[in-house]
Amino acid sequence: MATPAHSFPTPVEPTQTGSLLDAKLKKSSPGKVGGIVFAIMLVTGLIYIWTKLSADLSIVHSASVFPFILLGLALFIALGFEFVNGFHDTANAVATCIYTHSLEPHVAVVYSGIMNFIGVLTSSGAVAFSIITLLPVELILKVSKGAGFSMVFALLVAAILWNLATWWRGLPASSSHTMIGSIIGVGIANQMMQGNSGTSGVEWEQVTKVFKALLISPVVGFVFAALVFFLFKLLARDPRLYKAPEGTAPPPFYIRCLLILTCGGVSYAHGSNDGQKGMGLIMLILVGTVPTAYALNHTVTAAQVQTFAAVSSQMTGAIGAYADPNAVVQDSGPELEKFVSKKQFEPAVLPALVNMVTDIKNEATLYGSLGKVPAEMQANVRNQMYLTSETLRILGKADGAPKFNDNDKKIIANYKKFLDTSTRFIPTWVKVAVALALGLGTMVGWKRIVVTVGEKIGKTHLTYAQGASAELVAMATILAADTYGLPVSTTHVLSSGIAGTMAANKSGLQMSTLRDIALAWVFTLPVAALLSGCLFWLFNTVAK
C-alpha cells in the first residue's frame, strides 16, 4: 500500500539568492513564444479599442477638448487599477504551477495572462454592477459633475495606493476588499459633508451581502481544499503526489495536466470576476465625460422600444393600483431621490414613480429608439431610468411599502429588466481594455506575491496533491461567485486553500506570514475607507 504522505516534511529552504523562485528564473527561458503571442494580442486589442472608441466618439460634438482630456485621464487611472490588480492578485494562480514544476515561471505567467484576458472578455457584467449598486445613488446621478468625478477618482486612487502598498510588502491582500472599503469611505464622507449621518450614505444591505461573500470565501477555501486533499489521499494512491518535488523534475503526466488546467481555470475565473470590478467604474467615467455616446445603450432597437412602451403601460396600471389618491407630488425626481437615499417610504413615492414611468415612456417612444434621443437629453433620460430602477429595487424591501401580488411583481421585474438593459451595459472595447490591463499586470509584477504564496504559507514545499486541491477549490469558488454576481477575493480563496492543505497534511504553517495576511485583511477595509474618504473630500473641494 502506498504511503499517503511523506513522513518527514521537506522544509522550504531559501537559496543563496534568497528564494527558490530566483533559482528557477535563472534556469528558465524567458518564454519568448508566449510573449510574442501576448504582444500580438496587445497590438490587435489596442487597434480594436481605438477603432471602436473613435467610432463611438464621432457623434460627440464638443467645443472644448476638456471632456476628452478628462476621459483620457480617468481611463488611464481606471485601467491602472486593473493593471495593479493583475500583478497583485493573479500571481496567486501561477504559484502552485511554478512550485510544483508543472510550468516554467515565464511560461506560467504568460499562460495566466492570456487566460485572464479570455475570462474578462466572456464575463457577464453582473459583478460590475453589483459593485456600482453599493455607490451613493445621488453621486451616480451627478457623475458628470464635480462630485461624481471626485467619487470615481477617489475610489480608484485609494484602491491603487493600498494595493501597491500591500504588493510592496509581498502580502496577498484583496483588491475586492479594497474596493468595498473605498466605496464605504466615499459614501460616509459624502453624507458627512452634507451634514447627515455618515452611515446613511452607505447601502449597508448590499455591502453586507458582498462582505459576507468576502468573509466566507476564505473559510470555504481552507475547509474545502483540506477536504479535497483528503479525497486525493483516499482515491489516488500514487505516493509521488504527496512528496515534495525532487529537484526540478515535473510532476507525473496526469497530475501535471491537472495543475496546468487548474492554473488556467483560476486565471480565467479571476479575469471573469475581478476583471469586472473596474468595468462599472469605467462606464461611470464614460457616462460622465461623454454622455452622448454612453449614457444610453444605443443597441436597443425601435422594436424593443415599442415593446417597452407596452410594458410601461402595464407598469403604470400595476403601480397605480397601490398609490394613495390623496398623495400630492410636487416633483417626481427629488421625491424618488429622497426615497432612494433615505430608504423611508412615504405615500408620495408611488404617484411620483407612476409619473416617472410615464415620462420615460413618452421620451423613449417620441424618438423611436434610444440612439435617437437628442444629445442634450441622453444623460437626463439615463438618470431617470437609473433612478426608477433603483427605486424599484428598494421598494420591495422598504418598511411601510405596499406588498405587491405575484402578477404585479412579474410586471415590475419585466419593466426593470428593460431599464437595466438600457443603462447597465458594457461595450466590448471596454472589456478588451480591461483584459489587456489585467493581462499585462499579471506578466509584470507577479514575483513578490508568488514567493509569499509558494514559500511562506507552509513550512514545507508544496506537494502536487496540495497544489491541485487548492487550485480546484479556488477555481470552483470564484466561478460560483461569478454566477451569482458576487465579488470574491482570488487572493484569499487560494491562500487559504493552500493553508488548508498544509494543515490537512500536518505540514505546518508559517504563522508569521498568516499573521501578516490576517492583519492586511483586517486593515484593508478601514484604511481603504479612510483613504478614499479623505481623497473624496480633497477632490470635491478642488472641483468646486
Coordinates of C-alpha atoms in Angstrom, one line a residue:
M1 CA 0.0 0.0 0.0
A2 CA 1.4 3.4 -0.9
T3 CA 2.3 5.8 1.8
P4 CA -0.2 8.6 1.8
A5 CA 2.3 11.3 2.7
H6 CA 6.0 11.5 3.3
S7 CA 7.0 11.0 6.9
F8 CA 9.5 13.8 7.2
P9 CA 8.3 17.0 5.5
T10 CA 10.9 18.8 3.4
P11 CA 11.5 22.3 4.7
V12 CA 11.2 25.1 2.2
E13 CA 14.8 26.3 2.1
P14 CA 15.8 29.6 0.5
T15 CA 18.6 29.5 -2.0
Q16 CA 21.6 31.7 -1.8
T17 CA 19.7 34.3 -3.8
G18 CA 17.0 34.4 -1.2
S19 CA 14.2 32.5 -2.9
L20 CA 13.6 29.2 -4.7
L21 CA 11.9 31.2 -7.4
D22 CA 15.1 33.1 -8.1
A23 CA 16.9 29.9 -8.9
K24 CA 14.1 28.8 -11.2
L25 CA 14.1 32.1 -13.0
K26 CA 17.8 31.8 -13.7
K27 CA 17.4 28.4 -15.3
S28 CA 14.2 29.0 -17.3
S29 CA 13.8 30.6 -20.7
P30 CA 12.0 34.0 -20.9
G31 CA 9.0 32.4 -22.6
K32 CA 9.5 34.2 -26.0
V33 CA 6.8 32.4 -27.8
G34 CA 4.2 33.2 -25.1
G35 CA 5.4 36.8 -25.0
I36 CA 5.1 37.1 -28.8
V37 CA 1.5 35.7 -28.6
F38 CA 0.5 38.2 -25.9
A39 CA 2.3 41.1 -27.8
I40 CA 0.2 40.2 -30.9
M41 CA -2.9 40.2 -28.7
L42 CA -1.9 43.6 -27.2
V43 CA -1.4 45.3 -30.5
T44 CA -4.6 43.8 -32.0
G45 CA -6.5 44.8 -28.9
L46 CA -5.2 48.4 -29.0
I47 CA -6.2 48.8 -32.6
Y48 CA -9.6 47.4 -31.9
I49 CA -10.1 49.7 -28.9
W50 CA -9.0 52.8 -30.8
T51 CA -11.3 51.9 -33.8
K52 CA -14.4 51.4 -31.6
L53 CA -13.7 54.3 -29.3
S54 CA -13.2 56.6 -32.3
A55 CA -16.5 55.4 -33.8
D56 CA -18.4 56.0 -30.6
L57 CA -16.9 59.5 -30.1
S58 CA -17.6 60.5 -33.7
I59 CA -21.1 61.5 -32.6
V60 CA -19.8 63.7 -29.8
H61 CA -19.5 67.4 -30.8
S62 CA -17.9 69.5 -28.1
A63 CA -16.4 72.9 -28.4
S64 CA -13.9 72.1 -25.7
V65 CA -11.2 69.4 -25.6
F66 CA -11.5 69.3 -21.8
P67 CA -14.1 66.3 -21.7
F68 CA -11.7 64.3 -23.9
I69 CA -8.7 65.1 -21.7
L70 CA -10.7 64.2 -18.6
L71 CA -11.8 61.0 -20.3
G72 CA -8.2 60.0 -21.1
L73 CA -7.0 60.7 -17.6
A74 CA -9.9 58.8 -16.0
L75 CA -9.5 55.8 -18.2
F76 CA -5.7 55.8 -17.5
I77 CA -6.4 55.6 -13.8
A78 CA -9.2 53.0 -14.1
L79 CA -7.0 50.8 -16.3
G80 CA -4.1 51.4 -13.9
F81 CA -6.3 49.9 -11.1
E82 CA -6.8 46.8 -13.2
F83 CA -3.1 46.6 -14.1
V84 CA -2.2 46.7 -10.4
N85 CA -4.9 44.2 -9.7
G86 CA -3.3 41.9 -12.3
F87 CA 0.1 41.7 -10.8
H88 CA -1.2 41.8 -7.3
D89 CA -4.0 39.1 -7.5
T90 CA -3.3 36.8 -10.4
A91 CA 0.1 35.9 -9.2
N92 CA -1.7 33.6 -6.9
A93 CA -2.9 31.5 -9.8
V94 CA 0.6 30.7 -11.1
A95 CA 2.3 30.0 -7.7
T96 CA 1.2 26.3 -7.4
C97 CA 2.0 25.7 -11.1
I98 CA 5.5 27.1 -10.6
Y99 CA 6.4 25.5 -7.3
T100 CA 5.3 22.0 -8.5
H101 CA 7.5 22.5 -11.6
S102 CA 4.4 22.0 -13.8
L103 CA 5.4 25.0 -15.9
E104 CA 8.4 27.3 -16.0
P105 CA 7.7 30.7 -14.4
H106 CA 7.7 32.8 -17.6
V107 CA 5.5 30.3 -19.4
A108 CA 3.1 30.1 -16.5
V109 CA 2.8 33.9 -16.2
V110 CA 2.1 34.4 -20.0
Y111 CA -0.4 31.5 -19.9
S112 CA -2.1 33.1 -16.9
G113 CA -2.2 36.5 -18.6
I114 CA -3.9 35.0 -21.7
M115 CA -6.5 33.1 -19.6
N116 CA -7.2 36.3 -17.6
F117 CA -7.8 38.0 -21.0
I118 CA -10.3 35.4 -22.1
G119 CA -12.0 35.5 -18.7
V120 CA -12.6 39.2 -18.9
L121 CA -14.0 39.0 -22.4
T122 CA -16.5 36.4 -21.5
S123 CA -17.7 38.0 -18.3
S124 CA -21.3 38.7 -17.8
G125 CA -21.1 42.2 -16.2
A126 CA -23.1 41.1 -13.1
V127 CA -20.2 41.7 -10.7
A128 CA -19.5 45.1 -12.2
F129 CA -23.0 46.4 -11.5
S130 CA -23.2 44.7 -8.1
I131 CA -20.2 47.0 -7.2
I132 CA -21.9 50.0 -8.7
T133 CA -25.1 49.3 -6.6
L134 CA -23.0 50.0 -3.5
L135 CA -22.3 53.6 -4.5
P136 CA -24.4 56.5 -3.3
V137 CA -27.2 57.0 -6.0
E138 CA -27.1 60.8 -5.7
L139 CA -23.4 60.7 -6.8
I140 CA -24.1 58.3 -9.7
L141 CA -26.8 60.8 -10.9
K142 CA -24.2 63.6 -10.7
V143 CA -21.5 61.6 -12.4
S144 CA -20.9 64.3 -15.0
K145 CA -20.4 66.9 -12.3
G146 CA -17.6 67.6 -9.9
A147 CA -18.9 65.4 -7.0
G148 CA -19.3 62.4 -9.4
F149 CA -15.8 62.6 -10.8
S150 CA -14.4 63.1 -7.3
M151 CA -16.1 59.9 -6.3
V152 CA -14.7 57.8 -9.2
F153 CA -11.2 59.2 -8.8
A154 CA -11.2 58.8 -5.0
L155 CA -12.2 55.1 -5.3
L156 CA -9.6 54.3 -7.9
V157 CA -6.7 56.2 -6.4
A158 CA -7.3 54.8 -2.9
A159 CA -7.6 51.2 -4.2
I160 CA -4.4 51.6 -6.3
L161 CA -2.4 53.1 -3.3
W162 CA -3.4 50.3 -0.9
N163 CA -2.8 47.6 -3.5
L164 CA 0.7 48.9 -4.2
A165 CA 1.5 49.1 -0.5
T166 CA 0.5 45.5 0.2
W167 CA 2.2 44.3 -3.0
W168 CA 5.4 46.0 -1.9
R169 CA 5.3 44.1 1.3
G170 CA 4.5 40.9 -0.6
L171 CA 1.2 40.5 1.1
P172 CA -1.7 38.7 -0.7
A173 CA -4.3 41.3 0.1
S174 CA -7.7 41.5 -1.7
S175 CA -8.5 44.0 -4.4
S176 CA -12.2 43.2 -3.9
H177 CA -11.9 44.0 -0.2
T178 CA -10.0 47.2 -1.0
M179 CA -12.7 48.4 -3.5
I180 CA -15.5 47.7 -1.0
G181 CA -13.6 49.7 1.7
S182 CA -13.1 52.6 -0.8
I183 CA -16.8 52.7 -1.6
I184 CA -17.8 52.8 2.1
G185 CA -15.3 55.6 2.7
V186 CA -16.8 57.7 -0.2
G187 CA -20.4 57.0 1.0
I188 CA -19.7 58.1 4.6
A189 CA -17.6 61.1 3.5
N190 CA -20.4 62.3 1.1
Q191 CA -23.0 62.2 3.9
M192 CA -20.9 63.8 6.5
M193 CA -20.1 66.7 4.0
Q194 CA -23.8 67.2 3.7
G195 CA -24.3 67.3 7.4
N196 CA -26.1 64.0 7.6
S197 CA -25.3 60.8 9.5
G198 CA -22.3 59.2 7.9
T199 CA -23.8 55.7 7.8
S200 CA -26.9 56.8 5.8
G201 CA -24.7 57.2 2.7
V202 CA -23.9 53.5 2.5
E203 CA -26.1 50.8 1.0
W204 CA -25.5 48.6 4.1
E205 CA -27.7 45.7 2.9
Q206 CA -25.7 45.4 -0.3
V207 CA -22.4 45.9 1.5
T208 CA -23.3 43.2 4.0
K209 CA -24.2 40.8 1.1
V210 CA -20.9 41.5 -0.6
F211 CA -18.9 41.4 2.6
K212 CA -20.4 38.0 3.6
A213 CA -19.0 36.6 0.3
L214 CA -15.6 38.1 1.0
L215 CA -15.7 36.8 4.6
I216 CA -17.0 33.3 3.8
S217 CA -14.9 32.6 0.7
P218 CA -11.6 32.2 2.6
V219 CA -13.2 29.8 5.0
V220 CA -14.6 27.9 2.0
G221 CA -11.1 27.8 0.5
F222 CA -9.5 26.5 3.7
V223 CA -12.1 23.8 4.5
F224 CA -12.9 22.5 1.1
A225 CA -9.2 22.4 0.0
A226 CA -8.5 20.3 3.0
L227 CA -11.4 18.0 2.2
V228 CA -10.3 17.7 -1.5
F229 CA -6.8 16.9 -0.3
F230 CA -8.2 14.1 2.0
L231 CA -10.2 12.9 -1.0
F232 CA -7.0 12.8 -3.1
K233 CA -5.3 10.6 -0.4
L234 CA -8.4 8.3 -0.3
L235 CA -8.7 7.8 -4.1
A236 CA -5.2 8.5 -5.5
R237 CA -2.7 6.0 -4.2
D238 CA 0.3 7.3 -6.1
P239 CA 2.9 8.2 -3.4
R240 CA 4.5 10.8 -5.7
L241 CA 1.5 13.0 -5.2
Y242 CA 2.3 13.5 -1.5
K243 CA 6.0 14.1 -1.7
A244 CA 7.8 17.4 -2.3
P245 CA 9.1 17.7 -5.9
E246 CA 12.6 16.3 -6.3
G247 CA 14.9 18.7 -8.0
T248 CA 13.2 20.4 -11.0
A249 CA 11.6 17.2 -12.3
P250 CA 8.0 17.9 -13.5
P251 CA 5.1 16.0 -11.9
P252 CA 3.6 12.8 -13.2
F253 CA 1.9 13.5 -16.5
Y254 CA -1.7 13.2 -15.4
I255 CA -1.2 15.5 -12.3
R256 CA 0.8 17.9 -14.4
C257 CA -2.1 18.2 -16.8
L258 CA -4.5 18.8 -13.9
L259 CA -2.2 21.5 -12.3
I260 CA -1.9 23.3 -15.7
L261 CA -5.7 23.1 -16.2
T262 CA -6.4 24.5 -12.7
C263 CA -3.9 27.3 -13.1
G264 CA -5.7 28.3 -16.3
G265 CA -9.0 27.8 -14.6
V266 CA -8.1 30.1 -11.7
S267 CA -6.7 32.7 -14.1
Y268 CA -9.9 32.5 -16.2
A269 CA -12.1 32.8 -13.1
H270 CA -10.1 35.7 -11.8
G271 CA -10.5 37.6 -15.1
S272 CA -14.2 36.8 -15.1
N273 CA -14.8 38.0 -11.6
D274 CA -12.1 40.6 -10.6
G275 CA -11.9 42.0 -14.1
Q276 CA -15.4 43.3 -13.8
K277 CA -14.6 45.5 -10.7
G278 CA -13.2 48.3 -12.8
M279 CA -15.7 47.9 -15.7
G280 CA -18.6 49.5 -13.8
L281 CA -16.4 52.5 -12.8
I282 CA -15.2 52.9 -16.4
M283 CA -18.8 53.0 -17.5
L284 CA -19.5 55.8 -15.0
I285 CA -16.4 57.6 -16.4
L286 CA -17.8 57.3 -19.9
V287 CA -21.2 58.4 -18.9
G288 CA -19.8 61.4 -17.0
T289 CA -17.4 62.6 -19.7
V290 CA -19.2 61.7 -23.0
P291 CA -22.9 61.0 -22.1
T292 CA -23.9 61.5 -25.8
A293 CA -22.2 58.2 -26.7
Y294 CA -22.5 56.1 -23.5
A295 CA -25.4 57.4 -21.3
L296 CA -27.9 55.0 -23.1
N297 CA -27.5 51.7 -24.8
H298 CA -27.8 52.6 -28.5
T299 CA -28.1 48.9 -29.4
V300 CA -31.7 48.9 -28.1
T301 CA -33.8 48.8 -31.2
A302 CA -37.0 50.6 -32.2
A303 CA -38.9 47.3 -31.9
Q304 CA -37.7 46.9 -28.4
V305 CA -38.7 50.4 -27.5
Q306 CA -42.3 49.7 -28.8
T307 CA -42.4 46.6 -26.5
F308 CA -41.1 48.8 -23.7
A309 CA -44.0 51.2 -24.3
A310 CA -46.5 48.4 -23.8
V311 CA -44.7 47.2 -20.7
S312 CA -44.7 50.7 -19.3
S313 CA -48.5 50.9 -19.7
Q314 CA -48.7 47.7 -17.7
M315 CA -46.4 49.1 -15.1
T316 CA -48.3 52.3 -14.5
G317 CA -51.5 50.3 -14.1
A318 CA -49.8 47.9 -11.6
I319 CA -48.2 50.6 -9.5
G320 CA -51.1 53.0 -9.7
A321 CA -53.4 50.5 -8.1
Y322 CA -51.4 50.7 -4.9
A323 CA -51.0 54.5 -4.9
D324 CA -52.7 56.8 -2.4
P325 CA -55.1 59.0 -4.4
N326 CA -54.7 61.8 -1.8
A327 CA -50.9 61.9 -2.1
V328 CA -49.5 65.1 -3.6
V329 CA -46.3 65.1 -5.7
Q330 CA -44.5 68.4 -6.5
D331 CA -41.6 67.0 -8.5
S332 CA -41.1 63.2 -9.2
G333 CA -37.3 63.3 -9.4
P334 CA -36.5 64.8 -6.0
E335 CA -39.2 62.7 -4.4
L336 CA -37.6 59.4 -5.7
E337 CA -34.1 60.6 -4.9
K338 CA -35.1 61.2 -1.3
F339 CA -36.7 57.8 -1.1
V340 CA -33.6 56.0 -2.6
S341 CA -31.3 58.0 -0.3
K342 CA -33.2 57.6 3.0
K343 CA -35.0 54.3 2.3
Q344 CA -38.1 55.6 4.0
F345 CA -41.4 55.0 2.2
E346 CA -43.9 57.8 2.0
P347 CA -47.3 57.9 0.2
A348 CA -45.9 60.3 -2.4
V349 CA -43.4 57.7 -3.6
L350 CA -45.8 55.7 -5.7
P351 CA -47.5 58.6 -7.5
A352 CA -44.0 60.0 -8.2
L353 CA -43.0 56.6 -9.6
V354 CA -46.0 56.5 -11.9
N355 CA -45.3 59.9 -13.2
M356 CA -41.6 59.0 -13.8
V357 CA -42.6 55.8 -15.7
T358 CA -44.9 57.8 -17.9
D359 CA -42.2 60.4 -18.6
I360 CA -39.7 57.8 -19.5
K361 CA -42.2 56.1 -21.8
N362 CA -43.0 59.3 -23.6
E363 CA -39.3 60.3 -24.1
A364 CA -38.3 56.8 -25.4
T365 CA -41.2 56.4 -27.8
L366 CA -41.1 60.0 -29.0
Y367 CA -37.7 59.5 -30.7
G368 CA -38.2 55.9 -31.8
S369 CA -35.0 54.4 -30.3
L370 CA -32.5 55.2 -27.6
G371 CA -29.9 56.1 -30.1
K372 CA -32.1 58.9 -31.5
V373 CA -32.6 60.6 -28.2
P374 CA -31.1 64.1 -28.6
A375 CA -27.6 64.5 -27.3
E376 CA -28.5 67.1 -24.7
M377 CA -31.2 64.7 -23.2
Q378 CA -29.3 61.5 -23.1
A379 CA -27.9 62.0 -19.6
N380 CA -31.2 63.1 -18.3
V381 CA -33.1 60.1 -19.7
R382 CA -30.4 57.8 -18.3
N383 CA -30.7 59.4 -14.8
Q384 CA -34.5 58.9 -14.9
M385 CA -34.1 55.3 -15.9
Y386 CA -31.4 54.6 -13.3
L387 CA -33.3 56.3 -10.5
T388 CA -36.5 54.4 -11.4
S389 CA -34.6 51.1 -11.4
E390 CA -33.1 51.8 -8.0
T391 CA -36.5 52.9 -6.6
L392 CA -38.0 49.6 -7.7
R393 CA -35.1 47.6 -6.2
I394 CA -35.5 49.3 -2.8
L395 CA -39.3 49.5 -2.9
G396 CA -39.8 45.7 -2.4
K397 CA -37.8 45.8 0.9
A398 CA -38.7 49.2 2.3
D399 CA -40.7 49.4 5.6
G400 CA -44.3 50.5 5.0
A401 CA -44.2 49.9 1.2
P402 CA -47.1 48.0 -0.3
K403 CA -46.9 44.3 -0.8
F404 CA -47.3 43.6 -4.5
N405 CA -49.1 40.4 -5.7
D406 CA -47.2 37.9 -7.8
N407 CA -48.6 39.1 -11.1
D408 CA -47.6 42.7 -10.3
K409 CA -44.1 41.5 -9.2
K410 CA -43.6 39.9 -12.7
I411 CA -44.7 43.2 -14.4
I412 CA -42.3 45.2 -12.2
A413 CA -39.4 42.7 -12.9
N414 CA -40.0 42.8 -16.6
Y415 CA -40.1 46.6 -16.7
K416 CA -36.9 46.9 -14.5
K417 CA -35.1 44.5 -16.9
F418 CA -35.6 46.9 -19.8
L419 CA -34.4 49.8 -17.7
D420 CA -31.2 47.9 -16.7
T421 CA -30.6 46.8 -20.3
S422 CA -30.8 50.5 -21.3
T423 CA -28.4 51.8 -18.7
R424 CA -26.2 48.9 -17.5
F425 CA -24.3 47.7 -20.4
I426 CA -20.6 47.3 -21.1
P427 CA -19.2 47.8 -24.7
T428 CA -16.9 45.1 -25.9
W429 CA -14.0 47.5 -26.3
V430 CA -14.1 48.2 -22.5
K431 CA -13.8 44.5 -21.8
V432 CA -10.8 44.3 -24.2
A433 CA -9.1 47.3 -22.5
V434 CA -9.6 45.8 -19.0
A435 CA -8.5 42.4 -20.3
L436 CA -5.3 43.9 -21.6
A437 CA -4.6 45.8 -18.5
L438 CA -5.2 42.8 -16.3
G439 CA -3.1 40.5 -18.5
L440 CA -0.2 43.0 -18.6
G441 CA -0.3 43.4 -14.9
T442 CA -0.1 39.6 -14.5
M443 CA 3.1 39.5 -16.6
V444 CA 4.9 42.4 -14.9
G445 CA 4.8 42.3 -11.1
W446 CA 3.8 38.8 -10.2
K447 CA 7.0 37.7 -8.4
R448 CA 6.5 39.2 -4.9
I449 CA 3.2 37.6 -4.2
V450 CA 4.2 34.3 -5.8
V451 CA 7.1 33.9 -3.4
T452 CA 4.7 34.5 -0.4
V453 CA 2.2 32.0 -1.6
G454 CA 4.7 29.4 -2.7
E455 CA 7.3 29.6 0.1
K456 CA 5.9 31.5 3.1
I457 CA 2.5 30.0 3.9
G458 CA 3.5 26.4 4.7
K459 CA 6.7 25.2 6.4
T460 CA 7.2 22.6 3.7
H461 CA 7.4 22.5 0.0
L462 CA 4.1 22.4 -1.8
T463 CA 3.2 18.8 -2.9
Y464 CA 1.4 18.1 -6.2
A465 CA -1.8 17.0 -4.4
Q466 CA -1.8 20.1 -2.2
G467 CA -1.4 22.4 -5.3
A468 CA -4.1 20.7 -7.2
S469 CA -6.5 20.7 -4.2
A470 CA -6.1 24.4 -3.5
E471 CA -6.5 25.4 -7.2
L472 CA -9.5 23.2 -7.8
V473 CA -11.3 24.7 -4.9
A474 CA -10.3 28.3 -5.8
M475 CA -11.4 27.9 -9.4
A476 CA -14.8 26.4 -8.4
T477 CA -15.4 29.1 -5.7
I478 CA -14.7 32.0 -7.9
L479 CA -16.7 30.7 -10.8
A480 CA -19.7 30.1 -8.5
A481 CA -19.4 33.6 -7.1
D482 CA -19.3 35.0 -10.6
T483 CA -22.5 33.2 -11.4
Y484 CA -24.3 34.9 -8.6
G485 CA -22.7 38.3 -9.3
L486 CA -20.7 38.3 -6.1
P487 CA -17.2 39.8 -5.9
V488 CA -14.8 37.5 -4.1
S489 CA -11.0 37.6 -3.5
T490 CA -8.9 35.2 -5.6
T491 CA -6.1 36.1 -3.1
H492 CA -7.9 35.0 0.0
V493 CA -9.5 31.9 -1.5
L494 CA -6.3 30.5 -2.9
S495 CA -4.0 31.5 0.0
S496 CA -6.5 30.0 2.5
G497 CA -6.8 26.9 0.3
I498 CA -3.0 26.3 0.4
A499 CA -3.1 26.8 4.2
G500 CA -5.9 24.3 4.4
T501 CA -3.9 21.6 2.5
M502 CA -0.9 22.3 4.7
A503 CA -3.0 21.9 7.9
A504 CA -4.6 18.7 6.5
N505 CA -1.2 17.2 5.7
K506 CA 0.2 18.3 9.1
S507 CA 3.0 20.1 7.2
G508 CA 3.0 23.1 9.5
L509 CA 2.1 26.7 8.8
Q510 CA 4.3 29.8 9.0
M511 CA 2.3 31.7 11.5
S512 CA 4.2 35.0 10.9
T513 CA 3.0 35.0 7.3
L514 CA -0.5 34.1 8.2
R515 CA -0.5 36.8 10.8
D516 CA 0.7 39.4 8.2
I517 CA -2.0 38.3 5.8
A518 CA -4.7 38.4 8.5
L519 CA -3.5 41.9 9.5
A520 CA -3.7 43.0 5.9
W521 CA -7.2 41.6 5.7
V522 CA -8.3 43.4 8.9
F523 CA -6.7 46.8 8.0
T524 CA -7.7 46.8 4.3
L525 CA -11.3 47.9 4.9
P526 CA -10.7 50.8 7.4
V527 CA -7.5 52.0 5.6
A528 CA -9.1 52.0 2.1
A529 CA -12.2 53.7 3.6
L530 CA -10.1 56.4 5.3
L531 CA -8.0 56.9 2.1
S532 CA -11.0 57.2 -0.2
G533 CA -13.0 59.4 2.2
C534 CA -10.1 61.9 2.5
L535 CA -9.4 61.8 -1.2
F536 CA -13.1 62.4 -2.0
W537 CA -13.2 65.4 0.3
L538 CA -9.9 66.7 -1.3
F539 CA -11.0 66.2 -4.9
N540 CA -14.5 67.6 -4.2
T541 CA -13.0 70.7 -2.6
V542 CA -10.7 71.3 -5.6
A543 CA -13.6 70.6 -8.1
K544 CA -15.8 73.3 -6.6

